[in-house]
Coordinates of N, CA and C in Angstrom, one line a residue:
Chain A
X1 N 0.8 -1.2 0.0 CA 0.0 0.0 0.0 C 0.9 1.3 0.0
X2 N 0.4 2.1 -0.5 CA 1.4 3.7 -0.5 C 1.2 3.9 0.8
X3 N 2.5 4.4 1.0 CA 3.3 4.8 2.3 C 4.1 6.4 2.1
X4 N 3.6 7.3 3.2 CA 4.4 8.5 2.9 C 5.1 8.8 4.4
X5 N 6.4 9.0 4.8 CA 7.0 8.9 5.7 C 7.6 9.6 5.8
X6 N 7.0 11.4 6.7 CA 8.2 12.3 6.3 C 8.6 12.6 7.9
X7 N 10.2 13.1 7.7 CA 11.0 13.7 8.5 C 11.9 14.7 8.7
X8 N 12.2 14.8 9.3 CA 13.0 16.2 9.9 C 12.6 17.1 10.1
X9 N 11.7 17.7 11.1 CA 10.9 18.8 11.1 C 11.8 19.2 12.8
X10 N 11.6 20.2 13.4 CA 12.3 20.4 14.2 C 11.7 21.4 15.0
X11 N 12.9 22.0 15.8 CA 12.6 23.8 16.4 C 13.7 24.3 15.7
X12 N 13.8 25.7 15.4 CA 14.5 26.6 14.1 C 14.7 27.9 14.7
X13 N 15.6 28.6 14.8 CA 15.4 30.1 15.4 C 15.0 31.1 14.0
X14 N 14.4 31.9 13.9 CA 13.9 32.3 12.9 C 15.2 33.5 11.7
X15 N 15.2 32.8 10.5 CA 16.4 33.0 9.9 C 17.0 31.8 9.3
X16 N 17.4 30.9 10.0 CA 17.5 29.4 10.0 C 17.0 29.0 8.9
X17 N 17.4 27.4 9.1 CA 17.2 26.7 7.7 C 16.6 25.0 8.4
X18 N 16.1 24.4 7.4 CA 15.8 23.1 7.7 C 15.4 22.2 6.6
X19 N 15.8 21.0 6.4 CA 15.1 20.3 5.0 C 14.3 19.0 5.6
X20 N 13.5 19.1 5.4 CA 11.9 17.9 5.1 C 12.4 17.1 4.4
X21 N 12.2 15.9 4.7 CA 12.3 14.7 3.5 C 11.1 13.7 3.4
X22 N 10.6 13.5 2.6 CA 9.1 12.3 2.7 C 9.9 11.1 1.8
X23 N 9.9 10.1 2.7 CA 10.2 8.8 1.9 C 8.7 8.0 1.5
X24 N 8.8 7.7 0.4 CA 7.5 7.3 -0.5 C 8.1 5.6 -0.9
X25 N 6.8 5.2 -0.8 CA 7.1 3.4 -1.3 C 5.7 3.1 -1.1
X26 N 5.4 1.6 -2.0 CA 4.2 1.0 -2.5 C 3.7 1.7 -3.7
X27 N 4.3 2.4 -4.6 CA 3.8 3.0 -6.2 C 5.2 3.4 -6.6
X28 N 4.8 3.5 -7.9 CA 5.9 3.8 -9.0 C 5.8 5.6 -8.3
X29 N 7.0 6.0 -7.8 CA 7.5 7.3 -7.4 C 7.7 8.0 -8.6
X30 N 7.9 7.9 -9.5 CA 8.0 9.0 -11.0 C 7.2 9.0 -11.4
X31 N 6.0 8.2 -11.5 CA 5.0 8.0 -12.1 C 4.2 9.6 -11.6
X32 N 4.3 10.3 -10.5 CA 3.2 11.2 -9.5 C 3.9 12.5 -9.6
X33 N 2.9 13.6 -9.6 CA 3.4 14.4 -8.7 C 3.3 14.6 -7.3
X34 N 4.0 15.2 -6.4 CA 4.1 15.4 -5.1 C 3.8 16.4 -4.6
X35 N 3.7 16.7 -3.3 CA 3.5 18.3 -3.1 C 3.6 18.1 -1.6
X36 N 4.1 19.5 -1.1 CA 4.3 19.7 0.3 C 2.8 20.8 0.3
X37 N 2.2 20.2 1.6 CA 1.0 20.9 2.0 C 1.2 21.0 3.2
X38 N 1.1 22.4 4.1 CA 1.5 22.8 5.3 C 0.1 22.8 6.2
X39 N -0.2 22.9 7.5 CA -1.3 23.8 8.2 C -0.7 23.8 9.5
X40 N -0.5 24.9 10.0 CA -0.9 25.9 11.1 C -0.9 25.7 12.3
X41 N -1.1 25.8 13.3 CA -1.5 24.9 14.6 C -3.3 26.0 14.5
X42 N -4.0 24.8 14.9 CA -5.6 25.4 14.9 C -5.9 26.3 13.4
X43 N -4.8 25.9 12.5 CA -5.6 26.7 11.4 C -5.7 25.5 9.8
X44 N -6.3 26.3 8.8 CA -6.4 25.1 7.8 C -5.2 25.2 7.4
X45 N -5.7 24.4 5.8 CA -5.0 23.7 4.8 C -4.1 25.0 3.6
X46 N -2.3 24.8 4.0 CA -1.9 26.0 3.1 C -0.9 25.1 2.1
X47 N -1.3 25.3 0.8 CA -0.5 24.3 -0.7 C 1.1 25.4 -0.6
X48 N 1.6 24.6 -0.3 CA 3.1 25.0 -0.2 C 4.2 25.1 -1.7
X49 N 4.2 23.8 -1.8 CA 5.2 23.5 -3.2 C 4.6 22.0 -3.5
X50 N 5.1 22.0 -5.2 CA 4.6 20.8 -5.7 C 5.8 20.6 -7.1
X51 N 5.5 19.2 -7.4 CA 7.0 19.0 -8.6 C 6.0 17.5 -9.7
X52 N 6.0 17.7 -10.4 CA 5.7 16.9 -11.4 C 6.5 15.9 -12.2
X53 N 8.0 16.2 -12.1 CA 8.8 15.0 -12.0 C 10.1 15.8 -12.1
X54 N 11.3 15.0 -12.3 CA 12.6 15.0 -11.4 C 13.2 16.6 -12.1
X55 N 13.0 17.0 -13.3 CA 13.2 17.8 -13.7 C 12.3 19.6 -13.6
X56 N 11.2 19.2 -12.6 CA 10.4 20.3 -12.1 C 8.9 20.4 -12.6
X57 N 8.9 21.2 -13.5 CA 7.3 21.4 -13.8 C 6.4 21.7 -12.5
X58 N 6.7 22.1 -11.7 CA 5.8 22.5 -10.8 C 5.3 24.1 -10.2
X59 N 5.2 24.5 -9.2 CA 5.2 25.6 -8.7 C 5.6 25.4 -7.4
X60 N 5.4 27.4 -6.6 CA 5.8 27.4 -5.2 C 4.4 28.6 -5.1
X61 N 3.7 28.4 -3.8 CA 3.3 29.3 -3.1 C 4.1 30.8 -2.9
X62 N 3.5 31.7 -3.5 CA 4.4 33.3 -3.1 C 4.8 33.2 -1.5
X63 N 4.1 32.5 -1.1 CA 4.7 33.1 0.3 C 5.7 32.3 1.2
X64 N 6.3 31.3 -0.1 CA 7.6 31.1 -0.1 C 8.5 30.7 -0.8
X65 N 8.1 31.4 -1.6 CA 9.0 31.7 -2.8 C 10.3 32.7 -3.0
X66 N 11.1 31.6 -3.1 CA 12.8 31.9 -3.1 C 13.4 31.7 -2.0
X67 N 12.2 31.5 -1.0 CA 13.2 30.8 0.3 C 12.8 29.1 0.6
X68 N 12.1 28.6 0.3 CA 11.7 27.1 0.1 C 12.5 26.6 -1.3
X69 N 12.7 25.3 -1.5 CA 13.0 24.9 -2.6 C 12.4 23.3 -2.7
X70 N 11.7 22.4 -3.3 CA 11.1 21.7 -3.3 C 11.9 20.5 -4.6
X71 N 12.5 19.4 -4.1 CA 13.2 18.5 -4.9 C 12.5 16.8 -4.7
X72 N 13.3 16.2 -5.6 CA 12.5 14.7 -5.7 C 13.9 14.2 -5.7
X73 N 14.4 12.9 -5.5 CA 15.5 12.1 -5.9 C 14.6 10.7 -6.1
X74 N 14.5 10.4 -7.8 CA 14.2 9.7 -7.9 C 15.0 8.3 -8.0
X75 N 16.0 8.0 -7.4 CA 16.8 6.9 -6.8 C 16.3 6.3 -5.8
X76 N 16.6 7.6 -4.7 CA 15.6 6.6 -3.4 C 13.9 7.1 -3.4
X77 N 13.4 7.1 -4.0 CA 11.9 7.2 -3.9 C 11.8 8.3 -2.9
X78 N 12.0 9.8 -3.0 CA 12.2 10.6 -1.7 C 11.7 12.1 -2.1
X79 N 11.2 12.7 -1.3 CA 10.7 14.6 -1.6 C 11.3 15.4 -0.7
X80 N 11.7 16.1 -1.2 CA 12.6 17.1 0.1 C 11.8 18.7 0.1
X81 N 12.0 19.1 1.1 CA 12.0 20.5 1.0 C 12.8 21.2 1.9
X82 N 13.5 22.0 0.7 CA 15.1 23.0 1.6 C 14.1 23.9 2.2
X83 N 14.1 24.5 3.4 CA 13.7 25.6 4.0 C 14.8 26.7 4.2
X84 N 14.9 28.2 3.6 CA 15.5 28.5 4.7 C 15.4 30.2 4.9
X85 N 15.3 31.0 5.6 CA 15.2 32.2 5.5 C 14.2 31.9 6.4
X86 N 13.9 31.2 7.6 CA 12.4 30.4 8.1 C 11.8 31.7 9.1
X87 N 10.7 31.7 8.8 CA 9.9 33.1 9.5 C 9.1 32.6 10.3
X88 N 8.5 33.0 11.8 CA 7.5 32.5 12.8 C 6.4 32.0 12.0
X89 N 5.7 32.5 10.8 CA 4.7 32.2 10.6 C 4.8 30.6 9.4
X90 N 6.2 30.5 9.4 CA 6.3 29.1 8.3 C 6.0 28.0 9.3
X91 N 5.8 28.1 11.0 CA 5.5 27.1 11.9 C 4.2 26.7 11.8
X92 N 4.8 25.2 11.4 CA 3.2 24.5 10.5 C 3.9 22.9 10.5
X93 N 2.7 22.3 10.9 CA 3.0 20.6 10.4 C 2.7 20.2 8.8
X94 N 4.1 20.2 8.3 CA 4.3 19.8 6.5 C 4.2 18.6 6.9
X95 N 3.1 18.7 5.1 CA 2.8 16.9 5.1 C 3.2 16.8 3.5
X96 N 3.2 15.5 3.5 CA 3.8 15.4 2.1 C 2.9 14.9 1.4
X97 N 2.7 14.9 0.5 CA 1.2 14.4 -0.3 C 1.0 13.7 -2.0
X98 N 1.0 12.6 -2.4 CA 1.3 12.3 -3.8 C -0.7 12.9 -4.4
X99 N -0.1 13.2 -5.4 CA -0.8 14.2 -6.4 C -1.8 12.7 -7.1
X100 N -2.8 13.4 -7.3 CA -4.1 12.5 -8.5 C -4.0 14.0 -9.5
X101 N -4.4 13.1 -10.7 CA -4.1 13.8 -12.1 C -3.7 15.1 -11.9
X102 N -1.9 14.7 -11.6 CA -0.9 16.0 -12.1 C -1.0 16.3 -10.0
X103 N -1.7 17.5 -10.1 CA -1.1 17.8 -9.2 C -2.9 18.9 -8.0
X104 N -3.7 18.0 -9.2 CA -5.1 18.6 -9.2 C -5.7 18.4 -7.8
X105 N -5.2 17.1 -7.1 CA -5.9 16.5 -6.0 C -5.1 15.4 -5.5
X106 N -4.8 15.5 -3.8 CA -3.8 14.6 -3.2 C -4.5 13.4 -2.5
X107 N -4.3 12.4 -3.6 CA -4.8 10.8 -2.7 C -4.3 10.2 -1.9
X108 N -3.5 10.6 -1.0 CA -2.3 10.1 -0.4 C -1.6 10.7 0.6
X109 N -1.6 11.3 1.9 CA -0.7 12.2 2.7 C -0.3 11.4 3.9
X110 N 1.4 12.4 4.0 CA 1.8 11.6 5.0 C 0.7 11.8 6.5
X111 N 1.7 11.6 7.7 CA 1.4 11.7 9.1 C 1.9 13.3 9.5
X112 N 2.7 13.9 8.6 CA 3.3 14.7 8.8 C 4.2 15.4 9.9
X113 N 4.8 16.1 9.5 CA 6.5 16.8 10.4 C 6.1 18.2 11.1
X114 N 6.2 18.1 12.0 CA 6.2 19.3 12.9 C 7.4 20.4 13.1
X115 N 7.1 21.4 12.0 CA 8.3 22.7 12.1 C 7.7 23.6 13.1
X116 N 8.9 24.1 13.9 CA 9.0 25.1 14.6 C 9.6 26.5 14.8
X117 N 9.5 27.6 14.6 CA 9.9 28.7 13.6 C 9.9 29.7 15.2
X118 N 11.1 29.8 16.0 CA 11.0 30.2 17.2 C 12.7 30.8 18.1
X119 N 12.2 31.6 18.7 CA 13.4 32.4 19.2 C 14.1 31.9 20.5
Chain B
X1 N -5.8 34.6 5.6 CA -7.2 34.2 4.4 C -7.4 33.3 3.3
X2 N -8.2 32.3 3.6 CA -8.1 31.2 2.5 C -8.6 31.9 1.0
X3 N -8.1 31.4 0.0 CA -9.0 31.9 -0.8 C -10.0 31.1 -1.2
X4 N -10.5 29.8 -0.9 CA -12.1 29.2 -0.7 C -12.7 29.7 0.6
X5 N -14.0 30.0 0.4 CA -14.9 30.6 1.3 C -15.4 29.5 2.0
X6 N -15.5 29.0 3.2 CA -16.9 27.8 3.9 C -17.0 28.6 5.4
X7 N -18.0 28.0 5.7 CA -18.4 28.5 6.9 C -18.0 27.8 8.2
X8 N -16.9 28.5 9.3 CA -16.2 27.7 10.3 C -17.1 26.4 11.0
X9 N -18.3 26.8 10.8 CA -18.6 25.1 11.8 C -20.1 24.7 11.2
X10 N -20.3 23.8 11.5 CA -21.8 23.1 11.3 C -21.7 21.8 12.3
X11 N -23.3 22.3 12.5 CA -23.8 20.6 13.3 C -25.0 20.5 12.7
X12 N -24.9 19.0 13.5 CA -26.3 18.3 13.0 C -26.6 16.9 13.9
X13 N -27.7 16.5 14.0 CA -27.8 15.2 14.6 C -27.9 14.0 13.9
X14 N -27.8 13.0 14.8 CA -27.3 11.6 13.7 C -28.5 11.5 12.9
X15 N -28.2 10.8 11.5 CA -29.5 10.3 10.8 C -29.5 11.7 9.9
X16 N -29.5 12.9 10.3 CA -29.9 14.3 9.3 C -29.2 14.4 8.5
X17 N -29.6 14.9 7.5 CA -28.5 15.4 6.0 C -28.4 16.7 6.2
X18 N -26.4 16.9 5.6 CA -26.6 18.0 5.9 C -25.4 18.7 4.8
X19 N -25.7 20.1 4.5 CA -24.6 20.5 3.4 C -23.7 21.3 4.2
X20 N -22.5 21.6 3.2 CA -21.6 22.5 3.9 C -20.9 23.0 2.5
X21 N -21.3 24.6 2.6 CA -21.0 25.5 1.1 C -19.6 25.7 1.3
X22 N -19.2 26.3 -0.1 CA -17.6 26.4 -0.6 C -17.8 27.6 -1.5
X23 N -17.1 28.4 -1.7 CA -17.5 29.5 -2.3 C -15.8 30.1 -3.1
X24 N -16.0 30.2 -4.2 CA -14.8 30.3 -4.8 C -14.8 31.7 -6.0
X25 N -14.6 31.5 -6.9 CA -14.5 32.4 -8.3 C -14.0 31.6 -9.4
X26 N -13.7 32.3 -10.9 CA -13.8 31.9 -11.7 C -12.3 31.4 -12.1
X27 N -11.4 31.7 -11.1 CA -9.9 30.9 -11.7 C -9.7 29.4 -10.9
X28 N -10.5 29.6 -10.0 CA -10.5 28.1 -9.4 C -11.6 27.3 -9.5
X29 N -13.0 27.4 -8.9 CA -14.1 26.6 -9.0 C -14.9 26.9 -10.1
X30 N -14.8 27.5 -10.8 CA -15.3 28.4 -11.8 C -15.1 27.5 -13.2
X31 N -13.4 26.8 -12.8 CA -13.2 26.4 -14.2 C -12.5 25.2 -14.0
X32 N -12.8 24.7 -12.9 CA -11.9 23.6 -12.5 C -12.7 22.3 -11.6
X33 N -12.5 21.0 -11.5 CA -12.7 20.5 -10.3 C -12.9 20.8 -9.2
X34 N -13.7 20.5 -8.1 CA -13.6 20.5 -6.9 C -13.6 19.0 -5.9
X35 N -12.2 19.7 -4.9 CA -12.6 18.4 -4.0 C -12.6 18.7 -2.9
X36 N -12.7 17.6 -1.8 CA -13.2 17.7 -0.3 C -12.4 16.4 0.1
X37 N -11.6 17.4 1.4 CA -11.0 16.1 2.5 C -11.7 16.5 3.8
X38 N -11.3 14.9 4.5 CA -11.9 15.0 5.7 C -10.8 14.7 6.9
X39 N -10.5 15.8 7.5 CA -9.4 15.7 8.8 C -10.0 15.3 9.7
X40 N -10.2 14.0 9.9 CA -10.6 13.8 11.9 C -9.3 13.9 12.5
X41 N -9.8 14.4 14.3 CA -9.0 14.7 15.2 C -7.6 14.0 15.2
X42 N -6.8 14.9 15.1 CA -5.2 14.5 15.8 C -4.9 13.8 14.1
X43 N -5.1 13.7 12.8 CA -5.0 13.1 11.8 C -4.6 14.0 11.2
X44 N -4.0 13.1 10.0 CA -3.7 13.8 8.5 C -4.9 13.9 7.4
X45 N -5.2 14.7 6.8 CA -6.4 14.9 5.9 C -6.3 13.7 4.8
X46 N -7.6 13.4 4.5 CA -8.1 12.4 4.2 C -8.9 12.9 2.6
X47 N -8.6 12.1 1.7 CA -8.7 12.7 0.5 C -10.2 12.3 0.5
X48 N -11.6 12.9 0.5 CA -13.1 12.4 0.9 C -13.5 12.0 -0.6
X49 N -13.8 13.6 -1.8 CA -14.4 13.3 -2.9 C -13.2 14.1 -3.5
X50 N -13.5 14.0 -4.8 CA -12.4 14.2 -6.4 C -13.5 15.0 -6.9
X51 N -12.9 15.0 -8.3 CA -13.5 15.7 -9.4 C -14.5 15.8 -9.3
X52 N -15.0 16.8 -8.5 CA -16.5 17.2 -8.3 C -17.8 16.2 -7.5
X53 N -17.6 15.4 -8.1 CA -18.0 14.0 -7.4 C -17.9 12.4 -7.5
X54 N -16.6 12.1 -7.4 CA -15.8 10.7 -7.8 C -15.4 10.4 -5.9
X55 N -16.3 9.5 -5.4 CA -15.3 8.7 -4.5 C -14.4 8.0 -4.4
X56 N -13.3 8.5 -3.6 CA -12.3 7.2 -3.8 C -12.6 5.4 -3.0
X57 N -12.2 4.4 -2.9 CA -12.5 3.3 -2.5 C -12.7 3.6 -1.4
X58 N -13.6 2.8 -0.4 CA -13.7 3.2 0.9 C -14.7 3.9 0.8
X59 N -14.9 5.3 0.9 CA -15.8 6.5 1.2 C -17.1 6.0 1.1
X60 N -17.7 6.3 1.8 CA -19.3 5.4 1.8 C -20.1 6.7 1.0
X61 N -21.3 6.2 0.2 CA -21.7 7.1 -0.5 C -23.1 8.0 0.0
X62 N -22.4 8.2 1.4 CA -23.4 8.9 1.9 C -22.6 10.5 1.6
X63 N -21.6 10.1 1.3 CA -21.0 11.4 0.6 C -21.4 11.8 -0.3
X64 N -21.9 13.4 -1.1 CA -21.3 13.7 -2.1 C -21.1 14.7 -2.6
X65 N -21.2 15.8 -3.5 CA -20.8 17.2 -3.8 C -21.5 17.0 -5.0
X66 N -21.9 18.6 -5.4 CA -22.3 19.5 -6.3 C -21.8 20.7 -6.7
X67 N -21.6 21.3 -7.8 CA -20.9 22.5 -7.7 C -22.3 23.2 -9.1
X68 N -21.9 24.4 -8.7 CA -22.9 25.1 -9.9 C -21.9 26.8 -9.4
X69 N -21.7 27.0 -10.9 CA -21.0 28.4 -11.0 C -19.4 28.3 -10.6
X70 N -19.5 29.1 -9.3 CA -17.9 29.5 -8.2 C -18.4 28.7 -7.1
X71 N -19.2 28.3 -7.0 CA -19.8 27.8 -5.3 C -19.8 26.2 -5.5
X72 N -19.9 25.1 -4.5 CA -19.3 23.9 -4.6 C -20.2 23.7 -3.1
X73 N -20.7 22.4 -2.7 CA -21.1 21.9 -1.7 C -20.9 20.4 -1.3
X74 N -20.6 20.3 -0.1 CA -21.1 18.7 0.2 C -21.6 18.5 0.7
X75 N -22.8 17.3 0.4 CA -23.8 16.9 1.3 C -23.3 15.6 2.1
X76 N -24.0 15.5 3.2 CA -24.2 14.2 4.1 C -24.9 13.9 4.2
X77 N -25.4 12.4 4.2 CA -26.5 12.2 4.3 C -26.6 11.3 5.7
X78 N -27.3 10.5 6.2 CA -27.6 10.1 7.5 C -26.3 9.9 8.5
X79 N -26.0 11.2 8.6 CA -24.9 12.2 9.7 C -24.9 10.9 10.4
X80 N -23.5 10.0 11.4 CA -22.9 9.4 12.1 C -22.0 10.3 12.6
X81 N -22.0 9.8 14.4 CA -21.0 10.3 15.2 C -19.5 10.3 14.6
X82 N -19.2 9.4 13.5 CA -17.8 9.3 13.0 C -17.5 10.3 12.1
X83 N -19.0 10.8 11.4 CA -18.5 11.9 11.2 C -17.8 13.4 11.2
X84 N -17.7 13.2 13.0 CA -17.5 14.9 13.4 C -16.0 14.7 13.3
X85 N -15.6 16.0 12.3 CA -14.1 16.3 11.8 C -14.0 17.8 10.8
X86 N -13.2 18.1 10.7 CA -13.2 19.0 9.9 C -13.0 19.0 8.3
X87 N -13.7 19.5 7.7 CA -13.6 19.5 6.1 C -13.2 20.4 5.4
X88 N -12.7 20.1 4.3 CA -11.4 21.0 3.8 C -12.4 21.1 2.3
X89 N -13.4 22.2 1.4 CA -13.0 22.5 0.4 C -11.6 22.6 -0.4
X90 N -11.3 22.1 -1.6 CA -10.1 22.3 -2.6 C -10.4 22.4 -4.2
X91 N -9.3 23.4 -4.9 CA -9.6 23.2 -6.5 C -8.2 23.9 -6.7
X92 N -8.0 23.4 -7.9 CA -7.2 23.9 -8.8 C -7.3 25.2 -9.0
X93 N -6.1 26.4 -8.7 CA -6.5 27.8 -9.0 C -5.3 28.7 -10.4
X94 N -6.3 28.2 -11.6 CA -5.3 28.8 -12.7 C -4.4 30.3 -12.6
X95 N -5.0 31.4 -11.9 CA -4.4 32.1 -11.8 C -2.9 32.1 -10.6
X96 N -2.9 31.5 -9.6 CA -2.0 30.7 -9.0 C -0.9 29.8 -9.8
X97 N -1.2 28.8 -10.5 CA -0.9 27.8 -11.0 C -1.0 26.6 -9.9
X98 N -1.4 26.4 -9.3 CA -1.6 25.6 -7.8 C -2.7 25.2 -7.1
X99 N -3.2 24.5 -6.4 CA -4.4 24.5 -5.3 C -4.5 25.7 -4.6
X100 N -5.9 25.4 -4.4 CA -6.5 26.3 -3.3 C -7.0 25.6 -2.3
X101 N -7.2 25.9 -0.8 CA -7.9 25.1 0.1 C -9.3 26.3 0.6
X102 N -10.4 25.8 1.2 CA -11.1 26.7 2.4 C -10.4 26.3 3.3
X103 N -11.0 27.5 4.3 CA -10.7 27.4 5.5 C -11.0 26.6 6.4
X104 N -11.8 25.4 5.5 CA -12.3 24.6 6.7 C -13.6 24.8 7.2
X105 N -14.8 23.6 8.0 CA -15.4 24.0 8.1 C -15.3 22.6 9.0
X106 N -15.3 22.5 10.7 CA -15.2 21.7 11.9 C -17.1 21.5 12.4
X107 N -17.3 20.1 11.5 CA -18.6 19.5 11.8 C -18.7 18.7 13.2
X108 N -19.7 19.3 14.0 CA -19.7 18.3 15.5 C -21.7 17.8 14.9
X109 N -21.4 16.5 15.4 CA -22.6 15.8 15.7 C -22.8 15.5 17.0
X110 N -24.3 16.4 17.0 CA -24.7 16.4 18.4 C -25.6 15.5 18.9

């Protein structure tokens, strides 16, 4: 069965950096796109970054754009996201999420990583 | 500010049907799919309906959605205590190039 298993989430002093990794298994991993989708503590659902395959085709959310960077290694079946430039308000549990047609709707999310964006 | 519109809470009692509106414009719901997850407590969001109204395996078909125009709904139909969680309106937003979420809308069965 698909499995999304992501890590590294942490506490960060704000400025800082941190990279997410979602390890993915039970589907063809190139076959999808992926996407990092964040929320809030008590708030909803915010679409962060997404990649359509190993060469990109995806986007980023403005409101973290040029300080996020969102990658795949399609060797080990894996999604990363570089954080860095990290601001109080990027403190959010990132989940990782494989994409249904393209990148329209996510059938699949992890348990998700808890960032902490703090002085 | 989300850019899908829903309304923070609804209840209802078991057995009642019940909707919950989604309210969007014409670069997202307007011209695109709509879908709906369902976050129960302490979880990761749960992918509910697809393309307007496609369930995935599982989902019992007391679920379902309608959309007409920018606005998007899901109904329930004979409301269960398993259902109290919060629900996520979603679509594709062209002028973005990316998803959109609402803000949610935290259903308690009373």
């Amino acid at each position: 069965q698909v499995q999304l298993v992501e890590s590294g989430g942490g506490l960060v002093k704000p400025g800082g950096s941190l990279r997410l990794s979602c390890a993915a298994s039970g589907f063809t991993f190139s076959d999808y796109c992926m996407a990092w989708i964040r929320q809030a503590p008590g708030k909803g659902l915010e679409w962060v970054s997404h990649t359509c395959s190993p060469v990109s085709n995806g986007n980023d959310a403005d409101s973290v754009k040029g300080r996020f960077t969102i990658s795949r290694d399609k060797a080990k079946d894996s999604l990363h996201l570089q954080m860095n430039s990290l601001r109080a308000e990027d403190t959010a549990v990132y989940y990782c999420a494989r994409g249904g047609y393209g990148a329209y709707y996510f059938d699949n999310w992890g348990q998700g990583t808890l960032v902490t964006v703090s002085s | 500010q989300s850019v899908l519109t829903q309304p923070p809470s609804a209840s209802g009692t078991p057995g009642q049907r019940l909707t919950i509106s989604c309210s969007g414009s014409s670069s997202n719901i307007g011209g695109n799919t709509v879908n709906w997850y369902q976050q129960l407590p302490g979880t990761a969001p749960k992918l509910l309906i697809y393309s307007n109204n496609q369930r995935p395996s599982g989902v019992p078909d007391r679920f379902s959605c309608s959309k007409s125009g920018t606005s998007a709904s899901l109904a329930i139909s004979g409301l269960q205590s398993e259902d109290e969680a919060d629900y996520y309106c979603a679509a594709w937003d062209d002028s973005l190039n990316g998803p959109v979420f609402g803000g949610g809308t935290k259903l308690t069965v009373l």
